[in-house]
Amino acid sequence: MDFTTQLLIAAISAGTPLLLATLGGILNERAGIIQLGAEGLMLMGAVTTCIVYIRSGNLLLALLATVAVTALLGLLHSFLCVTLRANQTMSGLAMTLFGSGLSAYLGKPISGIPLPGTSPKLHLAWLENVPVIGRIFGNMDYLTWFSLLLVLVLHLLIHRTSWGLHLRAVGDSPATADVMGIRVQLIRYSYVIIGAALIGLAGADMVLAYAPTWNEGLTAGRGWIAVGLVIFARWNPLRALFCAYFFGALDSLGFRIQLLGSAVPPYFLKMIPYLVTILVLMYLGYRNRNKPSGTPEALGVPYIREQRF
Amino acid sequence: MSPDNGRNAAAAVLEPITSGSGKRFSLRLEYDSSRTRSPWWTPIVSIILALLLCALFIGVNGMNPVLVYEKMFRGAFGTTYGLTETMVKAIPLLLCGLGIAVAYRISVWNIGAEGQLTVGVMAATAVTIYFPNLSSFWSLSLMLLFSIAAGALWGLLTAIPRTHFGVNELITSLMLNYVALLALDYVVFGPWKDPKGFNFPGSPMFTAAQSLPVLGSTRLHIGLLFGLIAVVIYYLMIRFTKWGYELRLIGANPVAARYAGIHIKRHIIIVMLISGGLAGIAGMAEVSGVTHKLMQGISPGYGYTAIIVAWLAKLNPLGLIVTSILFGGLIVGGYSVQTIGLPSSISEMLQGSILFFLIAGDMIYRFRIRRSGVQLKGGR
């Protein structure tokens, strides 16, 4: 395998959790609720997957538990932000702090124990013989395929269906949506919960496909990178795909440069994704300084029916 | 019941009671926007509720939560050693919390105190490495100066993208935390590694001249004074200067402040410089007062805990002293339960849930239950 193919495979593998988390974030923010708890949700997703998988040996059960736990946390976030109209920034921060503390607490007994298996792969024999594509797509696991399918589904959902129209209306102008008879609070609740569950699955994917054992704080800021990716992708699932794989590539590029025997200390290579996040956001901010950024207009603003703004 | 009552969460009808004549009464949850200040007791209630919630997790794990909490409390406040250790942990929390509070006053969500503290630690260590033979006074002064400058620079790296490129400071400041921690890893494993350190990552031990004086035989160091002086200055600045007045104005109503001709961008930059500088001092105090050498994991998440410290104190300077001691105790208590086989992350869990209950409580307070006849005549 040549360097490019290897890098592509690594980019997809490292990019899938980012993609899932970004898609979750997009759903949250399209509904107008900021989700800064992605890091905590990913950690909770990862630790739930590890605990249930190790204890029961059943992958499906582990994934279901992960969805249930993180959906519950999403419910908490939406209760705080939608019903109580709490500060969405603080609620997200609380989610991250609580998630990292609780996951460390729950994960202590299983720390370092390898999982019984990784994410099962879908072998496509007919595809495997095609030169480059076969190597990349012939041997991907189910979660990766799920994330690709999800990109397509969410793209169609958001831009081509009336449900998506409702979602966008709620995120852009909840008052108008309310007048049109759209149930603003219900939609916000549903998408925040679904989004949180997707971010939880991102955590599951990190341990299943990437590092098959639990370590405290194993996400290392990828939840936050996903928060940034939501902005790069301009709240668009298709763009999220490319952005997530780009960052997946950056993530594994450092590791690969190290393997090639570079003189640059590995610590600097590990800084690349974080620094690039800041630089890309700065570039986007500069380029879009005079035009609308694509942000849902009511993002972060709680909707109160009887209150005028 | 009118058809939209069920979906109207803003004024949820809890219990519609129909009286005989067709006039209906109900209990309504109403949002009272005049209640902007939350009462003093929400932090206390939040702490109690968080303790109860975490007791549940501890209980599920098969431990007696009462015993665990008692152990934590004794470990943190029960002995002279515990008490001084709590104060030692409170110093960086107070300094970082103060910096965070300054920024939060004008809704600049700095979560980069961890990174700003880390570069402060590195700057202070740089002085000991490159100027090893200075007198105690010059060495400590230079360390303080360097750490403030480094922390402020790290704060500036967050402020500039926000003011000139419209980048959310939450993401920038957090990304810079990881960068700072990686830089720390680089120096302790690389150029600053102690050649006589048996290959352990870490800088050489500081000399007595490079260490902050301590109180008697305890580990409580003079950094406590830095914290207290900073609190006093913060209070006076906010209360009595034009700058403080402008900060309060921006915090209360940013739109009005802009129309009043206040330069908000400049304030964001100043506030981030102060925020970073204070975290830098915390780093200097920690390395030259407590650990006496640069090493990995020098901060057990002080920068993140300080966020809750600041929020719990409602950005109030006196409240900050109380909450930072409390959270110092929580960290020390977290260590002390390790002896009975519980992970110290129990204290992080408590911190996160305290914050949850606090933000919920502050908002619940703004709702009032009102009994009213449902005779809606449109409008408010």
XYZ file of C-alpha atoms in Angstrom:
689
model
C 0.000 0.000 0.000
C 1.322 3.399 -0.851
C 1.455 6.319 1.545
C -1.619 8.097 0.172
C -3.891 5.069 0.441
C -2.680 4.381 3.949
C -3.287 7.983 4.888
C -6.778 7.867 3.387
C -7.657 4.754 5.353
C -6.271 6.311 8.511
C -8.138 9.540 7.784
C -11.436 7.708 7.514
C -10.748 5.672 10.623
C -9.754 8.716 12.676
C -12.365 10.891 11.005
C -15.405 8.711 11.687
C -15.800 9.623 15.371
C -15.316 13.267 14.432
C -17.927 12.888 11.715
C -20.498 11.307 14.029
C -19.928 13.949 16.679
C -20.097 16.740 14.096
C -23.363 15.415 12.692
C -24.760 15.276 16.218
C -23.625 18.841 16.787
C -25.194 19.952 13.512
C -28.570 18.514 14.534
C -28.350 20.257 17.916
C -27.389 23.581 16.486
C -29.799 23.464 13.562
C -32.511 23.315 16.218
C -30.969 26.394 17.828
C -29.330 24.797 20.869
C -25.558 25.073 21.338
C -23.968 21.785 22.327
C -20.641 22.396 24.033
C -20.894 19.189 26.025
C -19.641 17.078 23.114
C -16.421 16.160 24.918
C -18.295 14.934 27.984
C -20.874 13.104 25.880
C -18.177 11.342 23.855
C -16.435 10.248 27.034
C -19.690 8.966 28.503
C -20.428 7.163 25.245
C -16.981 5.586 25.217
C -17.089 4.454 28.836
C -20.616 3.042 28.518
C -19.604 1.057 25.447
C -16.536 -0.311 27.218
C -18.351 -1.266 30.425
C -21.318 -2.942 28.763
C -19.217 -4.640 26.089
C -16.719 -6.024 28.590
C -19.402 -7.105 31.071
C -21.860 -8.610 28.574
C -19.724 -9.416 25.558
C -22.556 -8.230 23.353
C -21.654 -5.371 21.019
C -25.220 -4.520 20.063
C -26.228 -4.266 23.695
C -23.238 -2.002 24.322
C -24.218 0.323 21.493
C -27.848 0.417 22.650
C -26.733 1.255 26.173
C -24.497 3.992 24.808
C -27.363 5.535 22.881
C -29.629 5.294 25.923
C -27.148 6.877 28.334
C -26.153 9.744 26.072
C -29.754 10.350 24.992
C -30.571 10.711 28.684
C -27.807 13.297 29.027
C -29.221 15.014 25.938
C -32.593 15.077 27.660
C -30.959 16.769 30.631
C -29.308 19.352 28.366
C -32.547 20.088 26.564
C -34.469 20.320 29.828
C -31.969 22.909 31.048
C -31.735 24.835 27.790
C -35.240 24.524 26.357
C -37.544 24.394 29.342
C -35.498 26.242 31.939
C -33.760 28.505 29.376
C -30.485 28.123 31.221
C -27.263 29.515 29.831
C -26.423 27.049 27.038
C -22.706 27.694 27.333
C -22.660 26.858 31.020
C -24.886 23.824 30.548
C -22.499 22.476 27.920
C -19.492 23.114 30.130
C -21.235 21.363 33.000
C -21.906 18.421 30.683
C -18.225 18.230 29.755
C -17.008 18.455 33.352
C -19.612 16.023 34.654
C -19.028 13.627 31.752
C -15.280 13.537 32.205
C -15.575 13.089 35.971
C -18.269 10.438 35.843
C -16.616 8.530 32.997
C -13.321 8.458 34.901
C -15.165 7.240 38.000
C -17.160 4.550 36.222
C -14.274 3.495 34.006
C -11.716 3.049 36.785
C -12.382 -0.691 37.320
C -12.137 -1.530 33.608
C -9.275 0.841 32.799
C -6.777 -0.794 30.454
C -8.794 -3.994 29.937
C -8.992 -4.692 26.191
C -12.457 -4.966 24.672
C -13.650 -8.442 23.602
C -13.669 -7.322 19.991
C -13.585 -4.382 17.671
C -16.281 -3.053 15.432
C -17.163 -5.847 12.963
C -16.180 -5.203 9.374
C -18.365 -5.463 6.337
C -16.396 -7.387 3.707
C -17.422 -6.543 0.207
C -15.663 -9.209 -1.861
C -16.687 -7.724 -5.184
C -15.226 -4.359 -4.236
C -11.973 -5.581 -2.733
C -10.320 -6.202 -6.085
C -10.742 -2.649 -7.336
C -7.299 -0.996 -6.957
C -7.519 1.924 -4.498
C -11.220 2.092 -3.729
C -11.301 -1.597 -2.847
C -8.688 -1.201 -0.166
C -10.538 1.720 1.350
C -14.178 0.739 1.034
C -13.998 -3.040 0.771
C -13.073 -3.456 4.381
C -14.794 -0.797 6.442
C -16.635 -1.490 9.671
C -20.360 -1.090 10.177
C -20.104 2.109 12.183
C -18.203 3.798 9.356
C -20.820 2.714 6.843
C -23.486 3.912 9.251
C -21.834 7.337 9.461
C -21.650 7.591 5.659
C -25.294 6.610 5.337
C -26.156 9.111 8.034
C -24.502 11.923 6.081
C -26.752 11.179 3.136
C -29.876 10.746 5.242
C -29.309 13.935 7.206
C -28.497 15.883 4.065
C -31.769 14.815 2.487
C -33.647 15.273 5.740
C -32.445 18.801 6.359
C -32.610 20.132 2.817
C -35.277 18.096 1.074
C -38.057 17.223 3.517
C -40.688 19.165 5.400
C -39.281 17.814 8.673
C -36.017 19.468 7.756
C -37.822 22.654 6.908
C -39.393 22.604 10.358
C -36.001 21.983 11.924
C -34.436 24.891 10.059
C -37.378 27.129 10.891
C -37.023 26.335 14.572
C -33.307 27.102 14.481
C -33.639 30.294 12.488
C -36.816 31.852 13.730
C -38.670 29.959 16.437
C -41.318 32.658 16.775
C -42.265 32.341 13.108
C -42.219 28.575 13.360
C -44.478 28.736 16.386
C -46.971 30.923 14.545
C -46.951 28.402 11.697
C -48.014 25.730 14.158
C -44.664 23.977 14.460
C -44.058 22.599 17.933
C -40.827 24.441 18.716
C -40.118 22.923 22.116
C -40.840 19.382 20.959
C -38.555 19.728 17.931
C -35.779 21.199 20.036
C -36.080 18.412 22.566
C -36.036 15.674 19.910
C -33.041 16.939 17.977
C -30.980 17.693 21.058
C -31.598 14.153 22.279
C -30.841 12.566 18.884
C -27.766 14.761 18.497
C -26.481 13.774 21.933
C -26.963 10.091 21.099
C -24.941 10.538 17.897
C -22.152 12.206 19.849
C -22.292 9.263 22.234
C -21.896 6.890 19.286
C -18.855 8.923 18.266
C -17.360 8.010 21.632
C -18.286 4.376 21.053
C -16.568 4.463 17.676
C -13.416 5.880 19.250
C -13.003 2.837 21.459
C -14.295 0.291 18.967
C -12.327 1.262 15.890
C -9.518 3.398 17.158
C -8.257 2.472 20.621
C -9.973 -0.705 21.851
C -9.563 -0.083 25.568
C -10.766 2.509 28.072
C -8.361 5.177 29.260
C -9.303 8.190 31.302
C -9.908 11.201 29.034
C -9.199 9.191 25.886
C -11.020 11.618 23.593
C -8.247 14.218 24.152
C -10.266 17.177 22.968
C -11.836 15.563 19.899
C -15.269 16.543 21.182
C -14.149 20.142 21.096
C -12.647 19.741 17.650
C -16.076 18.475 16.580
C -17.621 21.632 18.013
C -15.249 23.570 15.759
C -16.008 21.284 12.817
C -19.702 22.138 13.069
C -18.681 25.712 12.279
C -16.255 24.728 9.444
C -18.971 22.599 7.939
C -21.337 25.538 8.191
C -24.052 23.327 9.649
C -24.119 21.195 6.513
C -23.807 17.358 6.741
C -22.065 16.926 3.365
C -19.401 19.478 4.227
C -19.084 17.803 7.620
C -17.938 14.654 5.833
C -15.014 16.382 4.144
C -14.089 18.441 7.184
C -14.101 15.406 9.469
C -11.912 13.369 7.110
C -9.566 16.306 6.654
C -9.101 16.433 10.404
C -8.868 12.688 10.594
C -6.013 12.930 8.102
C -4.302 15.655 10.129
C -4.695 13.559 13.251
C -3.002 10.560 11.708
C -0.522 12.580 9.648
C 1.428 13.504 12.763
C 1.665 9.867 13.754
C 2.758 8.874 10.259
C 5.416 11.572 9.985
C 6.763 10.225 13.250
C 6.895 6.708 11.795
C 8.896 8.015 8.847
C 11.563 9.053 11.341
C 11.125 12.791 11.320
C 13.388 14.961 13.431
C 10.453 17.054 14.655
C 9.538 16.055 18.223
C 6.192 14.192 18.315
C 4.698 16.739 20.716
C 4.719 19.368 17.987
C 3.107 17.006 15.501
C 0.359 16.286 18.009
C -0.350 20.015 18.237
C -1.260 20.171 14.534
C -5.008 19.395 14.773
C -5.527 21.896 17.603
C -3.598 24.672 15.889
C -5.199 24.006 12.522
C -8.638 24.207 14.176
C -7.856 27.708 15.396
C -6.267 28.788 12.107
C -9.120 27.486 9.945
C -11.692 29.160 12.179
C -9.728 32.409 11.925
C -9.549 32.091 8.137
C -13.277 31.400 7.883
C -14.007 34.315 10.177
C -11.844 36.593 8.064
C -13.308 35.426 4.764
C -16.893 35.618 5.949
C -16.486 38.851 7.856
C -19.007 40.643 5.660
C -21.404 37.871 4.857
C -23.734 35.606 6.776
C -21.827 32.654 8.196
C -24.680 30.174 7.885
C -25.209 30.099 11.626
C -28.794 29.262 12.583
C -30.029 32.699 13.502
C -31.626 31.774 16.802
C -28.620 29.712 17.934
C -28.202 30.091 21.662
C -31.327 32.169 22.118
C -33.963 30.473 24.244
C -37.446 30.792 22.833
C -40.100 32.182 25.102
C -43.492 32.389 23.543
C -44.885 35.245 25.547
C -41.762 37.347 25.513
C -40.894 39.761 22.765
C -37.335 40.395 21.737
C -58.249 23.662 27.707
C -57.216 25.586 24.663
C -55.462 23.409 22.096
C -52.057 24.992 22.474
C -51.793 24.660 26.243
C -50.283 21.247 26.010
C -47.422 22.320 23.859
C -46.725 25.582 25.589
C -43.859 24.718 27.843
C -43.195 28.345 28.660
C -46.398 28.578 30.609
C -47.119 24.966 31.293
C -50.465 24.293 32.850
C -49.743 22.012 35.726
C -53.188 21.198 36.950
C -56.227 22.616 35.285
C -59.128 22.782 37.684
C -62.537 23.334 36.225
C -65.072 24.984 38.446
C -68.782 24.619 37.900
C -69.518 27.875 36.168
C -67.069 27.272 33.327
C -64.460 29.617 34.742
C -61.235 27.682 34.853
C -58.372 27.964 37.274
C -54.943 26.556 36.839
C -51.491 26.590 38.301
C -49.190 28.193 35.812
C -45.429 28.290 35.708
C -44.642 31.763 34.609
C -41.312 33.167 33.591
C -40.620 36.284 35.566
C -38.011 38.221 33.645
C -37.671 40.793 36.404
C -35.960 38.192 38.581
C -32.508 38.501 37.061
C -30.430 38.088 40.206
C -30.526 34.682 41.756
C -30.673 34.351 45.518
C -27.653 33.665 47.711
C -28.826 30.220 48.692
C -28.810 28.544 45.271
C -25.103 27.583 45.544
C -25.714 25.920 48.909
C -28.753 24.014 47.681
C -26.837 22.984 44.545
C -23.994 21.579 46.621
C -26.424 19.574 48.770
C -28.255 18.195 45.733
C -24.981 17.326 43.997
C -23.848 15.448 47.112
C -27.113 13.496 47.064
C -26.816 12.674 43.353
C -23.238 11.464 43.675
C -24.210 9.496 46.792
C -26.416 7.538 44.425
C -23.483 6.681 42.155
C -21.296 5.788 45.127
C -24.094 3.649 46.571
C -24.572 1.811 43.289
C -20.861 1.065 43.330
C -21.330 -0.673 46.649
C -19.835 1.912 49.010
C -21.492 3.745 51.849
C -21.784 7.354 50.665
C -21.970 8.747 54.208
C -18.656 7.120 55.073
C -17.098 8.341 51.832
C -18.205 11.921 52.399
C -17.083 11.796 56.009
C -13.688 10.573 54.855
C -13.506 13.352 52.290
C -14.471 16.001 54.813
C -12.011 14.769 57.432
C -9.272 14.541 54.845
C -9.858 18.092 53.709
C -10.715 19.989 56.871
C -10.241 17.614 59.814
C -6.514 17.921 60.453
C -3.988 20.737 60.340
C -2.244 18.967 57.495
C -5.510 18.579 55.597
C -6.492 22.170 56.213
C -3.210 23.622 54.990
C -3.278 21.299 51.976
C -6.770 22.580 51.220
C -5.456 26.132 51.392
C -2.556 25.177 49.095
C -5.039 23.894 46.505
C -7.236 26.945 47.008
C -4.453 29.328 45.895
C -4.393 28.413 42.182
C -8.194 28.051 42.205
C -8.572 31.546 43.642
C -6.167 33.118 41.141
C -7.563 31.281 38.101
C -11.132 31.763 39.310
C -10.555 35.471 39.653
C -9.235 35.664 36.103
C -12.186 33.678 34.810
C -14.604 35.883 36.763
C -13.170 39.037 35.176
C -13.738 37.594 31.706
C -17.197 36.186 32.474
C -18.321 39.614 33.659
C -18.489 40.656 30.030
C -19.499 37.205 28.738
C -16.054 36.238 27.472
C -16.154 32.500 28.128
C -12.521 31.809 28.832
C -12.011 28.115 29.551
C -8.303 28.338 28.870
C -7.126 28.935 32.429
C -5.561 25.465 32.425
C -3.347 26.357 29.471
C -2.610 29.842 30.763
C -1.551 28.316 34.085
C 0.634 25.797 32.257
C 2.523 28.440 30.281
C 2.907 30.384 33.548
C 4.538 27.327 35.092
C 6.827 26.994 32.089
C 7.799 30.670 32.098
C 8.680 30.545 35.793
C 10.763 27.437 35.217
C 12.507 29.093 32.270
C 13.841 31.727 34.680
C 15.330 29.056 36.945
C 16.935 27.346 33.958
C 18.365 30.342 32.131
C 19.154 32.562 35.150
C 20.116 29.995 37.792
C 22.223 32.164 40.071
C 20.079 35.174 40.863
C 19.354 36.296 44.399
C 16.087 35.221 45.923
C 14.418 38.597 45.371
C 15.429 38.965 41.732
C 14.760 35.374 40.917
C 11.234 35.384 42.335
C 10.377 38.783 40.874
C 11.581 37.731 37.449
C 9.647 34.477 37.691
C 6.483 36.375 38.590
C 6.993 38.822 35.745
C 7.676 36.102 33.200
C 4.703 34.006 34.258
C 2.327 36.973 34.092
C 3.638 37.840 30.630
C 3.321 34.251 29.404
C -0.204 33.821 30.780
C -1.282 37.171 29.356
C 0.178 36.267 25.960
C -1.744 32.986 26.021
C -4.867 34.977 26.865
C -4.130 37.330 23.977
C -3.964 34.373 21.592
C -7.576 33.705 22.567
C -8.646 37.356 22.505
C -7.322 38.321 19.055
C -9.171 35.585 17.103
C -12.326 36.586 18.956
C -12.082 40.324 18.373
C -10.597 40.402 14.874
C -11.825 37.158 13.303
C -15.034 36.427 15.165
C -13.827 33.048 16.429
C -15.630 31.645 19.454
C -13.228 32.006 22.382
C -14.416 28.754 23.951
C -12.910 26.675 21.180
C -9.719 28.737 20.883
C -8.986 28.783 24.587
C -9.596 25.049 24.902
C -7.455 24.152 21.885
C -4.669 26.290 23.390
C -4.936 24.244 26.611
C -3.967 21.129 24.688
C -1.182 22.983 22.899
C 0.207 24.257 26.212
C 0.095 20.796 27.777
C 1.902 19.305 24.770
C 4.529 22.046 24.989
C 4.968 21.153 28.660
C 5.455 17.505 27.691
C 8.049 18.568 25.157
C 10.191 20.529 27.605
C 10.030 18.002 30.440
C 10.980 15.137 28.147
C 13.309 17.228 26.006
C 15.445 20.300 26.552
C 14.678 20.967 30.224
C 14.914 17.415 31.479
C 17.006 17.091 34.602
C 20.236 15.325 33.549
C 20.562 13.987 37.110
C 16.915 12.943 37.280
C 17.397 9.199 36.647
C 15.622 9.653 33.327
C 12.388 10.809 34.978
C 10.683 13.550 33.009
C 10.986 16.837 34.881
C 13.162 19.884 35.321
C 15.926 20.101 37.959
C 14.725 20.925 41.502
C 14.432 24.636 42.254
C 16.965 26.037 44.720
C 15.860 27.672 47.971
C 16.290 31.073 46.319
C 13.852 30.062 43.593
C 11.183 28.812 45.992
C 8.439 30.832 47.614
C 8.631 31.106 51.418
C 6.304 28.773 53.315
C 4.436 29.104 56.577
C 6.294 27.215 59.309
C 6.619 23.525 58.568
C 3.541 23.322 56.356
C 3.359 23.503 52.587
C 1.233 26.655 52.696
C 3.198 29.250 50.760
C 3.176 32.977 50.255
C 1.162 32.571 47.049
C -1.878 32.873 49.292
C -0.992 36.546 49.658
C -0.871 36.944 45.861
C -4.402 35.604 45.723
C -5.728 37.812 48.484
C -4.061 40.936 47.095
C -5.501 40.144 43.665
C -8.978 39.797 45.167
C -8.704 43.187 46.849
C -7.441 44.862 43.670
C -10.198 43.202 41.624
C -12.843 44.401 44.075
C -11.550 47.971 44.105
C -11.154 48.092 40.330
C -14.642 46.795 39.632
C -16.259 48.951 42.270
C -14.480 52.266 42.015
C -12.893 52.798 38.619
C -14.259 53.902 35.280
C -12.954 50.675 33.788
C -14.896 48.639 36.325
C -17.995 50.661 35.623
C -17.651 49.991 31.907
C -17.193 46.286 32.559
C -20.351 46.208 34.632
C -22.163 48.113 31.920
C -21.084 45.680 29.188
C -22.024 42.779 31.426
C -25.480 44.196 32.064
C -26.301 45.163 28.501
C -23.719 44.871 25.715
C -25.892 46.571 23.115
C -26.484 49.614 25.284
C -22.787 49.694 26.150
C -21.867 49.806 22.473
C -24.236 52.668 21.852
C -22.750 54.432 24.843
C -19.446 54.414 22.968
C -17.649 51.757 24.983
C -14.966 50.014 22.975
C -16.010 46.403 23.561
C -13.186 44.836 21.528
C -10.599 46.650 23.598
C -12.300 45.454 26.764
C -12.254 41.864 25.554
C -8.510 42.109 24.968
C -7.820 43.761 28.340
C -9.964 41.234 30.143
C -8.229 38.287 28.486
C -4.803 39.760 29.303
C -5.813 40.009 32.965
C -7.431 36.594 32.929
C -4.343 34.962 31.445
C -1.975 36.929 33.644
C -3.734 35.813 36.828
C -3.662 32.181 35.701
C 0.047 32.701 34.950
C 0.632 33.849 38.539
C -1.216 30.741 39.719
C 1.209 28.644 37.693
C 4.259 30.418 39.100
C 2.941 30.063 42.665
C 2.248 26.374 42.141
C 5.647 25.494 40.699
C 7.796 27.593 42.988
C 5.626 27.156 46.089
C 4.546 23.530 45.926
C 6.175 21.221 43.402
C 9.569 23.025 43.164
C 10.135 21.547 39.750
C 8.478 21.392 36.370
C 6.753 18.084 35.752
C 3.904 16.490 33.893
C 0.418 16.777 35.333
C 1.389 19.718 37.499
C -2.243 20.842 37.548
C -5.022 18.388 38.410
C -7.393 20.444 36.276
C -7.238 23.650 38.342
C -8.213 25.675 35.284
C -11.425 23.716 34.795
C -12.337 23.579 38.472
C -11.817 27.335 38.629
C -14.677 27.765 36.136
C -17.077 26.268 38.672
C -15.413 28.186 41.496
C -16.064 31.455 39.682
C -19.609 30.551 38.690
C -20.501 29.279 42.167
C -19.222 32.533 43.652
C -21.428 34.388 41.173
C -18.264 36.258 40.106
C -18.205 37.937 43.502
C -14.687 38.521 44.932
C -15.510 37.553 48.512
C -17.522 34.577 47.334
C -14.472 33.500 45.327
C -12.410 33.147 48.502
C -15.048 30.914 50.076
C -15.671 28.749 47.018
C -12.001 28.283 46.212
C -11.344 27.009 49.745
C -14.364 24.737 49.406
C -13.150 23.318 46.112
C -9.597 23.070 47.408
C -11.139 20.872 50.077
C -12.977 18.888 47.436
C -9.714 18.138 45.624
C -7.892 17.163 48.831
C -10.925 15.129 49.926
C -10.878 13.413 46.545
C -7.279 12.354 47.191
C -8.082 11.094 50.675
C -10.780 8.666 49.477
C -8.171 6.949 47.355
C -7.008 5.207 50.520
C -10.336 3.344 50.691
C -10.103 2.328 47.064
C -12.205 4.980 45.382
C -10.883 6.958 42.417
C -10.237 10.663 43.025
C -12.362 11.479 39.982
C -15.211 11.407 42.479
C -14.412 15.060 43.158
C -14.635 15.945 39.442
C -17.999 14.213 39.328
C -19.178 16.282 42.273
C -17.896 19.465 40.635
C -19.756 18.809 37.389
C -23.017 18.017 39.141
C -22.752 21.083 41.383
C -22.539 23.175 38.220
C -25.575 21.421 36.731
C -27.716 22.043 39.790
C -26.480 25.596 40.049
C -27.445 26.628 36.520
C -30.750 24.793 36.848
C -31.450 26.366 40.230
C -30.698 29.875 39.037
C -33.235 29.448 36.263
C -35.897 27.642 38.297
C -35.833 30.589 40.653
C -36.944 32.809 37.784
C -40.171 30.902 37.337
C -42.988 31.567 39.667
C -46.027 29.425 40.194
C -49.127 31.480 39.776
C -52.702 30.459 40.256
C -54.813 32.178 37.736
C -58.127 31.999 36.008
C -57.552 31.135 32.387
C -59.137 34.082 30.734
C -56.577 34.957 28.179
C -57.369 38.135 26.384
C -54.396 38.168 24.076
C -51.168 40.057 24.565
C -49.423 39.979 27.900
